[in-house]
Short mmCIF file of C-alpha atoms in Angstrom, two decimals:
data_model
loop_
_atom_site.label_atom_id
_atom_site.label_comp_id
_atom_site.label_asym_id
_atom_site.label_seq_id
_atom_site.Cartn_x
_atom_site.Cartn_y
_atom_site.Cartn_z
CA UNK A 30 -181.96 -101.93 129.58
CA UNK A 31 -178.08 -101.96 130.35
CA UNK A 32 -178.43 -105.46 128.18
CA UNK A 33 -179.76 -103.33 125.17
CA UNK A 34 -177.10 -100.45 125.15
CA UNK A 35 -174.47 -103.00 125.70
CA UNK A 36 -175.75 -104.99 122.94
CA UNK A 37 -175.84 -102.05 120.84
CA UNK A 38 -172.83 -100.42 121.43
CA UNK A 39 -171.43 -104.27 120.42
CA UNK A 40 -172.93 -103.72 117.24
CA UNK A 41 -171.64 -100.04 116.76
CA UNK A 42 -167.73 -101.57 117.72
CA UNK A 43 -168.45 -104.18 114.86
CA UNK A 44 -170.22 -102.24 111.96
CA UNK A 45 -167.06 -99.74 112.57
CA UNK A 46 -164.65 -102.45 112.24
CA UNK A 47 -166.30 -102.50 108.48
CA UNK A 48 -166.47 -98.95 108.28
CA UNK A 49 -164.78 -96.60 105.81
CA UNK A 50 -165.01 -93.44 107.23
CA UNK A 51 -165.01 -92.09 110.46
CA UNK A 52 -166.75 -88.46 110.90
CA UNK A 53 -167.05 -86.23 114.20
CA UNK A 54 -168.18 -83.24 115.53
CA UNK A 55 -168.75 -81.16 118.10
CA UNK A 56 -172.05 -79.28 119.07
CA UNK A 57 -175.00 -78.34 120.91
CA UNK A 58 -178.51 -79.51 121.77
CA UNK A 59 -181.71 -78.39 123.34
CA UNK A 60 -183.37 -80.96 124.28
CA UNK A 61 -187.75 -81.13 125.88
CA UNK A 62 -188.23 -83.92 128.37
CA UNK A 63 -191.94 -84.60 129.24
CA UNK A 64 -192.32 -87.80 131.94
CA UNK A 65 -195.47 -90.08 131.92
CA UNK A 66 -197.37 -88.28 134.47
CA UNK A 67 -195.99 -84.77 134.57
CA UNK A 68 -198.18 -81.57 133.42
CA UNK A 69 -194.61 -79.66 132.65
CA UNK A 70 -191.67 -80.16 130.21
CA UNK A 71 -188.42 -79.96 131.11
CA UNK A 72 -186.33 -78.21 129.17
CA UNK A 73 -182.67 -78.25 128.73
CA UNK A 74 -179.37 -77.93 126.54
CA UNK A 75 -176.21 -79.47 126.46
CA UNK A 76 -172.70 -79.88 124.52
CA UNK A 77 -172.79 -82.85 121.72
CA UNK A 78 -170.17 -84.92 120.77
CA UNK A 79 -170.64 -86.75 118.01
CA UNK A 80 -169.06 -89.46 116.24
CA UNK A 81 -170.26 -91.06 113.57
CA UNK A 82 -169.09 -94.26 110.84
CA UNK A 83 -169.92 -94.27 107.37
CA UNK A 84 -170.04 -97.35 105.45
CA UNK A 85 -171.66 -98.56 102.03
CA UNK A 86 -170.87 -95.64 101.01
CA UNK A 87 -170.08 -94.52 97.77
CA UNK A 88 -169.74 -90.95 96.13
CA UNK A 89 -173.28 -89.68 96.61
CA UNK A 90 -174.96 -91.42 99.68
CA UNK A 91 -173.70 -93.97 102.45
CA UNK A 92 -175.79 -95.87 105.52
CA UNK A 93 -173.64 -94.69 108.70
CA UNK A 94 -174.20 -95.69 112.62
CA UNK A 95 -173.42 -93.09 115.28
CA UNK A 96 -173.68 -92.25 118.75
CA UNK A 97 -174.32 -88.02 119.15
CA UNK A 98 -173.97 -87.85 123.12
CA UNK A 99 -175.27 -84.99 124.94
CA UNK A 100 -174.45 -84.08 128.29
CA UNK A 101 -175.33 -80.47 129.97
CA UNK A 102 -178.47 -79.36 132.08
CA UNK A 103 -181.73 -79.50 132.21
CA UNK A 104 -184.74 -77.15 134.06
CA UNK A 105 -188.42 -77.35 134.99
CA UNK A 106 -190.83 -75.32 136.81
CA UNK A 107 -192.09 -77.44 139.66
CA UNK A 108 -195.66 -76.63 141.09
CA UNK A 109 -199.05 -77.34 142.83
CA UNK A 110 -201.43 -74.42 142.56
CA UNK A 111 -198.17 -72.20 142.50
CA UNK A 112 -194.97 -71.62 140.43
CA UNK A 113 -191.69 -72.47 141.98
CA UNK A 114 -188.24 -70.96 140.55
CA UNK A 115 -186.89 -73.51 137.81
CA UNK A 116 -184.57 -75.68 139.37
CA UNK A 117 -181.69 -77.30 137.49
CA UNK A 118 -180.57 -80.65 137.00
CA UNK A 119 -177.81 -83.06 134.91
CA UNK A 120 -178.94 -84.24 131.54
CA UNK A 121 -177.52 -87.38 129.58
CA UNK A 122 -178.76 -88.26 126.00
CA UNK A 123 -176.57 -91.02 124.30
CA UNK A 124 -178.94 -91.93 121.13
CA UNK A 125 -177.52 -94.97 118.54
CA UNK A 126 -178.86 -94.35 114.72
CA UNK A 127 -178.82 -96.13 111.90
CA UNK A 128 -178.72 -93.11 109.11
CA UNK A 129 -179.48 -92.88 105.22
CA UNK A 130 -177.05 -90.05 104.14
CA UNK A 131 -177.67 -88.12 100.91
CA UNK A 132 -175.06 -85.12 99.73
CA UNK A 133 -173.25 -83.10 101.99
CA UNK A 134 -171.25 -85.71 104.27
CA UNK A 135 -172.02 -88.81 103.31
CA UNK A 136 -168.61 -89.67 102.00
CA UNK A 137 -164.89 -88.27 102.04
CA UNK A 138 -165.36 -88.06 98.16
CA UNK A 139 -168.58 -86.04 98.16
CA UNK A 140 -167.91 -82.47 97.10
CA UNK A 141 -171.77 -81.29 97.27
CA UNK A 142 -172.23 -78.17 99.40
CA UNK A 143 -175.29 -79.43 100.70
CA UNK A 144 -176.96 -83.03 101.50
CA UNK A 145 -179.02 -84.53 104.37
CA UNK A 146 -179.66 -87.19 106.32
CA UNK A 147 -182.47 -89.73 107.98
CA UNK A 148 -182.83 -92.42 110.13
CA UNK A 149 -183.72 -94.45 113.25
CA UNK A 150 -182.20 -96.62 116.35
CA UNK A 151 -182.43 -96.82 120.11
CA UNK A 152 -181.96 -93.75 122.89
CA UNK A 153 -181.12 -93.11 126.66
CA UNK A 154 -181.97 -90.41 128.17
CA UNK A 155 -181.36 -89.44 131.77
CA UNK A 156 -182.73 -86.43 133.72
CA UNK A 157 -183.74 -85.16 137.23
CA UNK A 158 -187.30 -83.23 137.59
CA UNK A 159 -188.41 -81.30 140.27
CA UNK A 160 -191.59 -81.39 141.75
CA UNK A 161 -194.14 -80.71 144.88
CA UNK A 162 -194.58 -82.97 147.36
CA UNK A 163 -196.55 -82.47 150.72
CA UNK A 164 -194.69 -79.38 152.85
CA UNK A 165 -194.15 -82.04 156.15
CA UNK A 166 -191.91 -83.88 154.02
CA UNK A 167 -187.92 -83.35 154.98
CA UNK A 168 -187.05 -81.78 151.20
CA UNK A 169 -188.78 -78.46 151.84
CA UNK A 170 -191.80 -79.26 149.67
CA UNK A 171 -189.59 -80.30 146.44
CA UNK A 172 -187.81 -83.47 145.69
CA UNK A 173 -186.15 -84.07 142.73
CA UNK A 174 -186.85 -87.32 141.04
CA UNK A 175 -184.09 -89.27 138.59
CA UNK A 176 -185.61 -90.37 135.61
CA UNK A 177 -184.36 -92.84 133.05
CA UNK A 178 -185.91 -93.77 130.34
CA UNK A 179 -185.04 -95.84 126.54
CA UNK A 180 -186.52 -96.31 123.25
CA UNK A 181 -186.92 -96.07 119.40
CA UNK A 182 -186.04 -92.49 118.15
CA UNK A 183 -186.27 -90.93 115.13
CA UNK A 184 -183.99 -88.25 113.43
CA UNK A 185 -183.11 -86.26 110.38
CA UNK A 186 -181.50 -83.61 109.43
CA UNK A 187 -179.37 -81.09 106.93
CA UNK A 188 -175.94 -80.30 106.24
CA UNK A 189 -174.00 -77.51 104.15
CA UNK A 190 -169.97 -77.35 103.42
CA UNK A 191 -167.94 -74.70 105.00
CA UNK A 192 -164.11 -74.45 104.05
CA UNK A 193 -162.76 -77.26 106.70
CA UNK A 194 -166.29 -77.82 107.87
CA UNK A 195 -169.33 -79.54 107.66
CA UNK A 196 -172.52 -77.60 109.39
CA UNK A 197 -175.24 -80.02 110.24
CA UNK A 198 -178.67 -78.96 111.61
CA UNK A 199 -180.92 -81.67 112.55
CA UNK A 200 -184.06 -82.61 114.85
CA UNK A 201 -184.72 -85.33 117.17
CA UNK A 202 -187.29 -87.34 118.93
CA UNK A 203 -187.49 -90.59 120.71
CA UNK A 204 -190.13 -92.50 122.72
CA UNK A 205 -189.61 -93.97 126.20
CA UNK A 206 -191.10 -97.73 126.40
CA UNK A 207 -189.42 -97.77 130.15
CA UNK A 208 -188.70 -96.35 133.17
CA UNK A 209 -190.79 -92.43 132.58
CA UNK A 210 -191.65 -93.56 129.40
CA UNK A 211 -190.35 -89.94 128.33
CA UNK A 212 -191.06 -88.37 125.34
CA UNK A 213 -187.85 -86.61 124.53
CA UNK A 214 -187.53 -84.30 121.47
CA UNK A 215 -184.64 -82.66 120.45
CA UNK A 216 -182.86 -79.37 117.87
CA UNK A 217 -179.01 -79.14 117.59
CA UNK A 218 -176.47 -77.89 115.31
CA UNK A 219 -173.28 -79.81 115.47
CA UNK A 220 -169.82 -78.71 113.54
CA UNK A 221 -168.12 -81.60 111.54
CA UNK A 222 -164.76 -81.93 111.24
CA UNK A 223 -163.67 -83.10 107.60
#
């Protein structure tokens, strides 16, 4: 897994070396985290940062590769025939896409009020989840569990022109193939810089 993300963020370093545009913005996200295994999701929100490079782009539309990192905290209700309080717990999501841009951002040159965007790439997500375990055990009867998990995710999204600004609303999801195998979906709004 730490092969992949390297490997990726190799390929971000390089495509930007190309690039002809850097964008980036600041945000939030609110972000459901369901484990293999686990009858509750956990829920959570966090600040985004999020840079992004545009290249082959042209007046209308460009193809850009960024990495919107989120990092706040997450919560679940643990339980076993009863509800415990919701417990929380640090939250990492650093997601790599490859994005089709249309409108609205896609280029320094594009004057459009409002666009959108769509596209694909690899995901991380970290979390810790709460949950029951036998009352003998040392933790009280709660543990909390770290779990890691990467894979394909999906996004899209739209955007609308503010003076100095660039508002971008967009949804999220990505699949874990490892560790919890996850399914993580995401909504955030992020503020672009121009």
């Amino acid at each position: 897994m730490k092969k992949t993300m390297l490997l990726a963020i190799i390929c971000l370093a390089s495509i930007s070396s190309f690039a002809q545009r850097l964008h980036h913005g600041l945000g939030i996200n609110f972000i459901s985290f369901k484990p293999k295994g686990f009858r509750d999701n956990t829920v959570g929100g966090g600040i985004t940062y999020a840079p992004y490079f545009c290249f082959r782009e042209n007046d209308k539309r460009s193809l850009s590769v960024g990495i919107p990192l989120t990092v706040g905290f997450g919560g679940n209700y643990y339980r076993d025939d009863y509800k415990g309080d919701p417990a929380p717990s640090v939250m990492v999501d650093i997601p790599v896409m490859l994005n089709f841009n249309m409108g609205c951002g896609s280029s320094g040159s594009n004057r459009s009020r409002f666009g959108f965007f769509a596209g694909g790439g690899l995901g991380f997500h970290y979390q810790g989840v709460f949950d029951h375990v036998p009352p003998d055990e040392p933790s009280g009867g709660v543990t909390e569990l770290k779990k890691t998990t990467w894979g394909p995710g999906v996004n899209a999204g739209i955007r609308y022109a503010q003076p100095g600004c660039i508002f971008e609303y967009k949804l999220s999801f990505m699949q874990g193939i490892s560790g919890s195998k996850a399914q993580v979906f995401g909504i955030g709004c992020i503020f672009n810089f121009r």
